[in-house]
Amino acid sequence: MSMLHLESPAAAGRRRTLQRRARALALTSVVYNVLEAVIAIAAGLVAGSMALLGFGLDSVVEVSSGLIVLWQFSHHLPQERERTALRLMALAFFALAALVSIGSIGALLGGHEPQASPIGIGLAIASLAVMPLLSWAQRRTGRALGSNAVVADGTQTLLCTYLSAVLLLGLVLNATLGWAWADPVAGLVIAGIALREGVLAWQGKGCCGPVGSSCGCAGGSCTC
């Protein structure tokens, strides 16, 4: 018999509540990142800032991550889409690593010096306030559900937090000291972290079973 058939009514009700929460958090992430992408790309074009443009492209990747989770939990048995969702999430991580790497290397080699961007600084501060809380809620919900895909979405949100800090530092250093190279160097570090998370997601590692259960990983998916 499957685990679902062995669940008590209380456990099944908690699972449905967690699934609704996962969908709500993914939708929140999508809406916020759409707004973030529009503002960052527009501000980047005005200031000629590769950092802001890269941050906006990162937000587009974040949107895809949230849409993957919404797709997974639109199924009546989301765990059946777990492996595919993880693979799609890994591709999103790889895309993020590639985008940030290309933008950072281009900024370093080109010696481009962007204008100061108060809007970009404000956006980075807002993201630093919002993203850690959203990431914590996503990863907590994912662990309770035993869903690596939801945890990976939360991890990608956490990477956006790091990138926000990098963006803020780079914009401030550029505006105050003229250090145009600061944010692309740190961006390469973020790209390396994203690449590692993508590999782990592709391999299905870091399985987190529901609280109080005995779960492990087999064949890239959670088994309990």
mmCIF file of N, CA, C and O in Angstrom, residues 10-93:
data_model
loop_
_atom_site.group_PDB
_atom_site.id
_atom_site.type_symbol
_atom_site.label_atom_id
_atom_site.label_comp_id
_atom_site.label_asym_id
_atom_site.label_seq_id
_atom_site.Cartn_x
_atom_site.Cartn_y
_atom_site.Cartn_z
ATOM 1 N N ALA A 10 -5.788 13.025 10.186
ATOM 2 C CA ALA A 10 -5.077 14.220 10.650
ATOM 3 C C ALA A 10 -3.828 14.469 9.813
ATOM 4 O O ALA A 10 -3.533 15.608 9.438
ATOM 5 N N ALA A 11 -3.077 13.396 9.518
ATOM 6 C CA ALA A 11 -1.859 13.540 8.714
ATOM 7 C C ALA A 11 -2.193 13.979 7.302
ATOM 8 O O ALA A 11 -1.497 14.811 6.710
ATOM 9 N N ALA A 12 -3.264 13.422 6.737
ATOM 10 C CA ALA A 12 -3.676 13.808 5.387
ATOM 11 C C ALA A 12 -4.101 15.268 5.341
ATOM 12 O O ALA A 12 -3.797 15.995 4.391
ATOM 13 N N GLY A 13 -4.796 15.716 6.394
ATOM 14 C CA GLY A 13 -5.209 17.119 6.457
ATOM 15 C C GLY A 13 -4.030 18.056 6.576
ATOM 16 O O GLY A 13 -4.000 19.109 5.935
ATOM 17 N N ARG A 14 -3.026 17.655 7.364
ATOM 18 C CA ARG A 14 -1.820 18.482 7.494
ATOM 19 C C ARG A 14 -1.073 18.537 6.172
ATOM 20 O O ARG A 14 -0.564 19.593 5.787
ATOM 21 N N ARG A 15 -1.016 17.407 5.473
ATOM 22 C CA ARG A 15 -0.324 17.380 4.183
ATOM 23 C C ARG A 15 -1.006 18.310 3.194
ATOM 24 O O ARG A 15 -0.347 19.047 2.460
ATOM 25 N N ARG A 16 -2.330 18.301 3.151
ATOM 26 C CA ARG A 16 -3.056 19.195 2.225
ATOM 27 C C ARG A 16 -2.817 20.660 2.588
ATOM 28 O O ARG A 16 -2.683 21.518 1.712
ATOM 29 N N THR A 17 -2.760 20.957 3.896
ATOM 30 C CA THR A 17 -2.481 22.321 4.337
ATOM 31 C C THR A 17 -1.097 22.769 3.888
ATOM 32 O O THR A 17 -0.910 23.891 3.400
ATOM 33 N N LEU A 18 -0.116 21.876 4.033
ATOM 34 C CA LEU A 18 1.243 22.195 3.616
ATOM 35 C C LEU A 18 1.336 22.378 2.103
ATOM 36 O O LEU A 18 2.072 23.236 1.611
ATOM 37 N N GLN A 19 0.590 21.579 1.353
ATOM 38 C CA GLN A 19 0.593 21.713 -0.108
ATOM 39 C C GLN A 19 0.007 23.061 -0.531
ATOM 40 O O GLN A 19 0.516 23.708 -1.440
ATOM 41 N N ARG A 20 -1.078 23.477 0.143
ATOM 42 C CA ARG A 20 -1.654 24.801 -0.155
ATOM 43 C C ARG A 20 -0.668 25.907 0.189
ATOM 44 O O ARG A 20 -0.535 26.894 -0.540
ATOM 45 N N ARG A 21 0.061 25.731 1.302
ATOM 46 C CA ARG A 21 1.053 26.724 1.697
ATOM 47 C C ARG A 21 2.186 26.796 0.677
ATOM 48 O O ARG A 21 2.663 27.879 0.340
ATOM 49 N N ALA A 22 2.603 25.627 0.179
ATOM 50 C CA ALA A 22 3.671 25.594 -0.828
ATOM 51 C C ALA A 22 3.246 26.335 -2.088
ATOM 52 O O ALA A 22 4.037 27.085 -2.688
ATOM 53 N N ARG A 23 1.992 26.146 -2.499
ATOM 54 C CA ARG A 23 1.490 26.851 -3.693
ATOM 55 C C ARG A 23 1.437 28.352 -3.443
ATOM 56 O O ARG A 23 1.796 29.152 -4.316
ATOM 57 N N ALA A 24 0.963 28.751 -2.254
ATOM 58 C CA ALA A 24 0.848 30.178 -1.938
ATOM 59 C C ALA A 24 2.223 30.844 -1.903
ATOM 60 O O ALA A 24 2.399 31.964 -2.411
ATOM 61 N N LEU A 25 3.201 30.162 -1.324
ATOM 62 C CA LEU A 25 4.555 30.720 -1.260
ATOM 63 C C LEU A 25 5.175 30.828 -2.649
ATOM 64 O O LEU A 25 5.850 31.813 -2.968
ATOM 65 N N ALA A 26 4.942 29.808 -3.486
ATOM 66 C CA ALA A 26 5.470 29.850 -4.853
ATOM 67 C C ALA A 26 4.839 31.000 -5.633
ATOM 68 O O ALA A 26 5.521 31.702 -6.387
ATOM 69 N N LEU A 27 3.538 31.208 -5.456
ATOM 70 C CA LEU A 27 2.850 32.299 -6.152
ATOM 71 C C LEU A 27 3.374 33.652 -5.664
ATOM 72 O O LEU A 27 3.588 34.572 -6.469
ATOM 73 N N THR A 28 3.602 33.776 -4.353
ATOM 74 C CA THR A 28 4.173 35.012 -3.807
ATOM 75 C C THR A 28 5.536 35.286 -4.421
ATOM 76 O O THR A 28 5.854 36.429 -4.791
ATOM 77 N N SER A 29 6.351 34.234 -4.528
ATOM 78 C CA SER A 29 7.682 34.379 -5.119
ATOM 79 C C SER A 29 7.592 34.833 -6.571
ATOM 80 O O SER A 29 8.351 35.707 -7.009
ATOM 81 N N VAL A 30 6.661 34.259 -7.329
ATOM 82 C CA VAL A 30 6.509 34.613 -8.740
ATOM 83 C C VAL A 30 6.126 36.088 -8.885
ATOM 84 O O VAL A 30 6.730 36.830 -9.664
ATOM 85 N N VAL A 31 5.118 36.528 -8.114
ATOM 86 C CA VAL A 31 4.634 37.908 -8.219
ATOM 87 C C VAL A 31 5.736 38.902 -7.836
ATOM 88 O O VAL A 31 5.986 39.888 -8.546
ATOM 89 N N TYR A 32 6.427 38.622 -6.711
ATOM 90 C CA TYR A 32 7.473 39.540 -6.259
ATOM 91 C C TYR A 32 8.603 39.622 -7.275
ATOM 92 O O TYR A 32 9.107 40.705 -7.584
ATOM 93 N N ASN A 33 9.015 38.465 -7.808
ATOM 94 C CA ASN A 33 10.148 38.456 -8.720
ATOM 95 C C ASN A 33 9.818 39.062 -10.082
ATOM 96 O O ASN A 33 10.707 39.578 -10.756
ATOM 97 N N VAL A 34 8.555 39.001 -10.503
ATOM 98 C CA VAL A 34 8.167 39.697 -11.730
ATOM 99 C C VAL A 34 8.358 41.201 -11.546
ATOM 100 O O VAL A 34 8.932 41.885 -12.411
ATOM 101 N N LEU A 35 7.879 41.729 -10.408
ATOM 102 C CA LEU A 35 8.057 43.155 -10.124
ATOM 103 C C LEU A 35 9.533 43.512 -10.011
ATOM 104 O O LEU A 35 9.991 44.535 -10.538
ATOM 105 N N GLU A 36 10.291 42.643 -9.323
ATOM 106 C CA GLU A 36 11.718 42.884 -9.136
ATOM 107 C C GLU A 36 12.456 42.905 -10.474
ATOM 108 O O GLU A 36 13.332 43.747 -10.700
ATOM 109 N N ALA A 37 12.086 41.978 -11.363
ATOM 110 C CA ALA A 37 12.748 41.903 -12.676
ATOM 111 C C ALA A 37 12.494 43.167 -13.486
ATOM 112 O O ALA A 37 13.410 43.726 -14.097
ATOM 113 N N VAL A 38 11.253 43.631 -13.502
ATOM 114 C CA VAL A 38 10.900 44.828 -14.272
ATOM 115 C C VAL A 38 11.673 46.042 -13.761
ATOM 116 O O VAL A 38 12.260 46.814 -14.549
ATOM 117 N N ILE A 39 11.684 46.227 -12.433
ATOM 118 C CA ILE A 39 12.369 47.392 -11.853
ATOM 119 C C ILE A 39 13.876 47.306 -12.087
ATOM 120 O O ILE A 39 14.517 48.291 -12.483
ATOM 121 N N ALA A 40 14.463 46.124 -11.847
ATOM 122 C CA ALA A 40 15.912 45.980 -11.963
ATOM 123 C C ALA A 40 16.384 46.174 -13.397
ATOM 124 O O ALA A 40 17.385 46.863 -13.650
ATOM 125 N N ILE A 41 15.690 45.592 -14.363
ATOM 126 C CA ILE A 41 16.104 45.710 -15.759
ATOM 127 C C ILE A 41 15.950 47.153 -16.244
ATOM 128 O O ILE A 41 16.829 47.696 -16.927
ATOM 129 N N ALA A 42 14.842 47.791 -15.865
ATOM 130 C CA ALA A 42 14.633 49.185 -16.263
ATOM 131 C C ALA A 42 15.706 50.091 -15.657
ATOM 132 O O ALA A 42 16.298 50.934 -16.351
ATOM 133 N N ALA A 43 15.979 49.911 -14.343
ATOM 134 C CA ALA A 43 16.992 50.729 -13.684
ATOM 135 C C ALA A 43 18.379 50.436 -14.246
ATOM 136 O O ALA A 43 19.217 51.336 -14.381
ATOM 137 N N GLY A 44 18.628 49.172 -14.589
ATOM 138 C CA GLY A 44 19.925 48.804 -15.159
ATOM 139 C C GLY A 44 20.164 49.435 -16.508
ATOM 140 O O GLY A 44 21.277 49.876 -16.815
ATOM 141 N N LEU A 45 19.124 49.508 -17.330
ATOM 142 C CA LEU A 45 19.249 50.139 -18.635
ATOM 143 C C LEU A 45 19.505 51.643 -18.502
ATOM 144 O O LEU A 45 20.299 52.218 -19.246
ATOM 145 N N VAL A 46 18.835 52.279 -17.545
ATOM 146 C CA VAL A 46 19.013 53.718 -17.340
ATOM 147 C C VAL A 46 20.427 54.024 -16.845
ATOM 148 O O VAL A 46 21.081 54.959 -17.322
ATOM 149 N N ALA A 47 20.913 53.227 -15.869
ATOM 150 C CA ALA A 47 22.219 53.496 -15.262
ATOM 151 C C ALA A 47 23.369 52.843 -16.025
ATOM 152 O O ALA A 47 24.532 53.133 -15.742
ATOM 153 N N GLY A 48 23.051 51.975 -16.985
ATOM 154 C CA GLY A 48 24.109 51.238 -17.673
ATOM 155 C C GLY A 48 24.806 50.264 -16.750
ATOM 156 O O GLY A 48 26.009 50.035 -16.846
ATOM 157 N N SER A 49 24.035 49.670 -15.809
ATOM 158 C CA SER A 49 24.594 48.794 -14.784
ATOM 159 C C SER A 49 24.416 47.327 -15.162
ATOM 160 O O SER A 49 23.297 46.822 -15.221
ATOM 161 N N MET A 50 25.537 46.634 -15.386
ATOM 162 C CA MET A 50 25.489 45.198 -15.654
ATOM 163 C C MET A 50 25.004 44.435 -14.430
ATOM 164 O O MET A 50 24.336 43.406 -14.545
ATOM 165 N N ALA A 51 25.341 44.947 -13.240
ATOM 166 C CA ALA A 51 24.915 44.285 -12.016
ATOM 167 C C ALA A 51 23.392 44.278 -11.902
ATOM 168 O O ALA A 51 22.775 43.258 -11.568
ATOM 169 N N LEU A 52 22.780 45.422 -12.168
ATOM 170 C CA LEU A 52 21.324 45.505 -12.093
ATOM 171 C C LEU A 52 20.659 44.664 -13.182
ATOM 172 O O LEU A 52 19.647 44.000 -12.937
ATOM 173 N N LEU A 53 21.224 44.685 -14.386
ATOM 174 C CA LEU A 53 20.667 43.865 -15.460
ATOM 175 C C LEU A 53 20.770 42.380 -15.109
ATOM 176 O O LEU A 53 19.833 41.612 -15.317
ATOM 177 N N GLY A 54 21.924 41.969 -14.563
ATOM 178 C CA GLY A 54 22.091 40.579 -14.151
ATOM 179 C C GLY A 54 21.139 40.203 -13.038
ATOM 180 O O GLY A 54 20.587 39.096 -13.010
ATOM 181 N N PHE A 55 20.911 41.135 -12.115
ATOM 182 C CA PHE A 55 19.977 40.890 -11.017
ATOM 183 C C PHE A 55 18.558 40.719 -11.552
ATOM 184 O O PHE A 55 17.801 39.862 -11.083
ATOM 185 N N GLY A 56 18.203 41.533 -12.556
ATOM 186 C CA GLY A 56 16.884 41.401 -13.168
ATOM 187 C C GLY A 56 16.716 40.069 -13.871
ATOM 188 O O GLY A 56 15.651 39.432 -13.780
ATOM 189 N N LEU A 57 17.762 39.608 -14.563
ATOM 190 C CA LEU A 57 17.709 38.303 -15.227
ATOM 191 C C LEU A 57 17.620 37.179 -14.199
ATOM 192 O O LEU A 57 16.936 36.175 -14.415
ATOM 193 N N ASP A 58 18.298 37.346 -13.070
ATOM 194 C CA ASP A 58 18.177 36.373 -11.981
ATOM 195 C C ASP A 58 16.742 36.284 -11.498
ATOM 196 O O ASP A 58 16.228 35.197 -11.201
ATOM 197 N N SER A 59 16.062 37.411 -11.431
ATOM 198 C CA SER A 59 14.662 37.419 -11.000
ATOM 199 C C SER A 59 13.780 36.644 -11.986
ATOM 200 O O SER A 59 12.819 35.988 -11.586
ATOM 201 N N VAL A 60 14.121 36.723 -13.279
ATOM 202 C CA VAL A 60 13.378 35.952 -14.285
ATOM 203 C C VAL A 60 13.543 34.456 -14.030
ATOM 204 O O VAL A 60 12.588 33.678 -14.115
ATOM 205 N N VAL A 61 14.772 34.040 -13.679
ATOM 206 C CA VAL A 61 15.013 32.632 -13.347
ATOM 207 C C VAL A 61 14.235 32.249 -12.095
ATOM 208 O O VAL A 61 13.686 31.142 -11.993
ATOM 209 N N GLU A 62 14.164 33.148 -11.114
ATOM 210 C CA GLU A 62 13.394 32.896 -9.898
ATOM 211 C C GLU A 62 11.917 32.678 -10.216
ATOM 212 O O GLU A 62 11.251 31.847 -9.591
ATOM 213 N N VAL A 63 11.402 33.425 -11.180
ATOM 214 C CA VAL A 63 10.008 33.247 -11.600
ATOM 215 C C VAL A 63 9.797 31.832 -12.131
ATOM 216 O O VAL A 63 8.809 31.160 -11.805
ATOM 217 N N SER A 64 10.743 31.350 -12.937
ATOM 218 C CA SER A 64 10.617 30.003 -13.483
ATOM 219 C C SER A 64 10.630 28.963 -12.371
ATOM 220 O O SER A 64 9.905 27.957 -12.430
ATOM 221 N N SER A 65 11.426 29.203 -11.334
ATOM 222 C CA SER A 65 11.487 28.286 -10.202
ATOM 223 C C SER A 65 10.135 28.187 -9.499
ATOM 224 O O SER A 65 9.651 27.098 -9.178
ATOM 225 N N GLY A 66 9.510 29.343 -9.254
ATOM 226 C CA GLY A 66 8.192 29.346 -8.623
ATOM 227 C C GLY A 66 7.143 28.678 -9.486
ATOM 228 O O GLY A 66 6.259 27.960 -8.987
ATOM 229 N N LEU A 67 7.216 28.893 -10.795
ATOM 230 C CA LEU A 67 6.247 28.267 -11.706
ATOM 231 C C LEU A 67 6.396 26.748 -11.715
ATOM 232 O O LEU A 67 5.398 26.023 -11.858
ATOM 233 N N ILE A 68 7.622 26.258 -11.547
ATOM 234 C CA ILE A 68 7.843 24.816 -11.493
ATOM 235 C C ILE A 68 7.124 24.211 -10.285
ATOM 236 O O ILE A 68 6.474 23.170 -10.377
ATOM 237 N N VAL A 69 7.223 24.885 -9.127
ATOM 238 C CA VAL A 69 6.554 24.394 -7.925
ATOM 239 C C VAL A 69 5.035 24.451 -8.095
ATOM 240 O O VAL A 69 4.316 23.527 -7.700
ATOM 241 N N LEU A 70 4.527 25.532 -8.690
ATOM 242 C CA LEU A 70 3.085 25.618 -8.941
ATOM 243 C C LEU A 70 2.633 24.490 -9.860
ATOM 244 O O LEU A 70 1.566 23.903 -9.663
ATOM 245 N N TRP A 71 3.445 24.187 -10.877
ATOM 246 C CA TRP A 71 3.115 23.072 -11.780
ATOM 247 C C TRP A 71 3.097 21.752 -11.019
ATOM 248 O O TRP A 71 2.175 20.946 -11.181
ATOM 249 N N GLN A 72 4.094 21.530 -10.162
ATOM 250 C CA GLN A 72 4.155 20.276 -9.420
ATOM 251 C C GLN A 72 2.925 20.093 -8.537
ATOM 252 O O GLN A 72 2.315 19.019 -8.522
ATOM 253 N N PHE A 73 2.538 21.145 -7.816
ATOM 254 C CA PHE A 73 1.453 21.015 -6.857
ATOM 255 C C PHE A 73 0.077 21.271 -7.457
ATOM 256 O O PHE A 73 -0.909 21.319 -6.736
ATOM 257 N N SER A 74 0.020 21.411 -8.783
ATOM 258 C CA SER A 74 -1.277 21.416 -9.447
ATOM 259 C C SER A 74 -1.776 19.983 -9.667
ATOM 260 O O SER A 74 -2.944 19.763 -9.983
ATOM 261 N N HIS A 75 -0.907 19.003 -9.480
ATOM 262 C CA HIS A 75 -1.253 17.585 -9.619
ATOM 263 C C HIS A 75 -1.836 17.084 -8.305
ATOM 264 O O HIS A 75 -1.437 17.531 -7.227
ATOM 265 N N HIS A 76 -2.778 16.147 -8.365
ATOM 266 C CA HIS A 76 -3.409 15.663 -7.137
ATOM 267 C C HIS A 76 -2.450 14.818 -6.305
ATOM 268 O O HIS A 76 -2.668 14.621 -5.106
ATOM 269 N N LEU A 77 -1.385 14.309 -6.928
ATOM 270 C CA LEU A 77 -0.317 13.610 -6.207
ATOM 271 C C LEU A 77 1.010 14.277 -6.560
ATOM 272 O O LEU A 77 1.737 13.805 -7.449
ATOM 273 N N PRO A 78 1.340 15.389 -5.899
ATOM 274 C CA PRO A 78 2.535 16.160 -6.276
ATOM 275 C C PRO A 78 3.827 15.355 -6.231
ATOM 276 O O PRO A 78 4.754 15.627 -6.993
ATOM 277 N N GLN A 79 3.887 14.344 -5.330
ATOM 278 C CA GLN A 79 5.125 13.570 -5.220
ATOM 279 C C GLN A 79 5.447 12.821 -6.509
ATOM 280 O O GLN A 79 6.614 12.473 -6.761
ATOM 281 N N GLU A 80 4.444 12.565 -7.351
ATOM 282 C CA GLU A 80 4.709 11.886 -8.618
ATOM 283 C C GLU A 80 5.465 12.787 -9.602
ATOM 284 O O GLU A 80 6.045 12.295 -10.574
ATOM 285 N N ARG A 81 5.433 14.090 -9.356
ATOM 286 C CA ARG A 81 6.152 15.035 -10.212
ATOM 287 C C ARG A 81 7.447 15.517 -9.567
ATOM 288 O O ARG A 81 8.114 16.400 -10.094
ATOM 289 N N GLU A 82 7.798 14.943 -8.410
ATOM 290 C CA GLU A 82 8.953 15.421 -7.648
ATOM 291 C C GLU A 82 10.245 15.329 -8.454
ATOM 292 O O GLU A 82 11.024 16.290 -8.524
ATOM 293 N N ARG A 83 10.508 14.176 -9.069
ATOM 294 C CA ARG A 83 11.769 13.985 -9.791
ATOM 295 C C ARG A 83 11.882 14.961 -10.959
ATOM 296 O O ARG A 83 12.922 15.598 -11.151
ATOM 297 N N THR A 84 10.784 15.095 -11.730
ATOM 298 C CA THR A 84 10.804 16.021 -12.864
ATOM 299 C C THR A 84 10.971 17.452 -12.390
ATOM 300 O O THR A 84 11.732 18.230 -12.982
ATOM 301 N N ALA A 85 10.285 17.815 -11.292
ATOM 302 C CA ALA A 85 10.398 19.173 -10.756
ATOM 303 C C ALA A 85 11.828 19.463 -10.316
ATOM 304 O O ALA A 85 12.356 20.556 -10.537
ATOM 305 N N LEU A 86 12.476 18.466 -9.698
ATOM 306 C CA LEU A 86 13.861 18.654 -9.265
ATOM 307 C C LEU A 86 14.782 18.874 -10.458
ATOM 308 O O LEU A 86 15.682 19.720 -10.409
ATOM 309 N N ARG A 87 14.576 18.104 -11.536
ATOM 310 C CA ARG A 87 15.408 18.268 -12.722
ATOM 311 C C ARG A 87 15.200 19.653 -13.341
ATOM 312 O O ARG A 87 16.157 20.315 -13.764
ATOM 313 N N LEU A 88 13.960 20.098 -13.408
ATOM 314 C CA LEU A 88 13.680 21.433 -13.933
ATOM 315 C C LEU A 88 14.299 22.508 -13.041
ATOM 316 O O LEU A 88 14.829 23.514 -13.526
ATOM 317 N N MET A 89 14.236 22.265 -11.708
ATOM 318 C CA MET A 89 14.829 23.215 -10.770
ATOM 319 C C MET A 89 16.342 23.288 -10.965
ATOM 320 O O MET A 89 16.947 24.366 -10.904
ATOM 321 N N ALA A 90 16.959 22.116 -11.200
ATOM 322 C CA ALA A 90 18.400 22.081 -11.429
ATOM 323 C C ALA A 90 18.764 22.897 -12.667
ATOM 324 O O ALA A 90 19.752 23.649 -12.667
ATOM 325 N N LEU A 91 17.959 22.772 -13.727
ATOM 326 C CA LEU A 91 18.209 23.551 -14.939
ATOM 327 C C LEU A 91 18.099 25.046 -14.660
ATOM 328 O O LEU A 91 18.864 25.852 -15.215
ATOM 329 N N ALA A 92 17.155 25.433 -13.784
ATOM 330 C CA ALA A 92 17.020 26.842 -13.416
ATOM 331 C C ALA A 92 18.261 27.318 -12.662
ATOM 332 O O ALA A 92 18.744 28.436 -12.872
ATOM 333 N N PHE A 93 18.796 26.465 -11.756
ATOM 334 C CA PHE A 93 20.034 26.798 -11.059
ATOM 335 C C PHE A 93 21.183 26.979 -12.046
ATOM 336 O O PHE A 93 21.978 27.916 -11.943
#
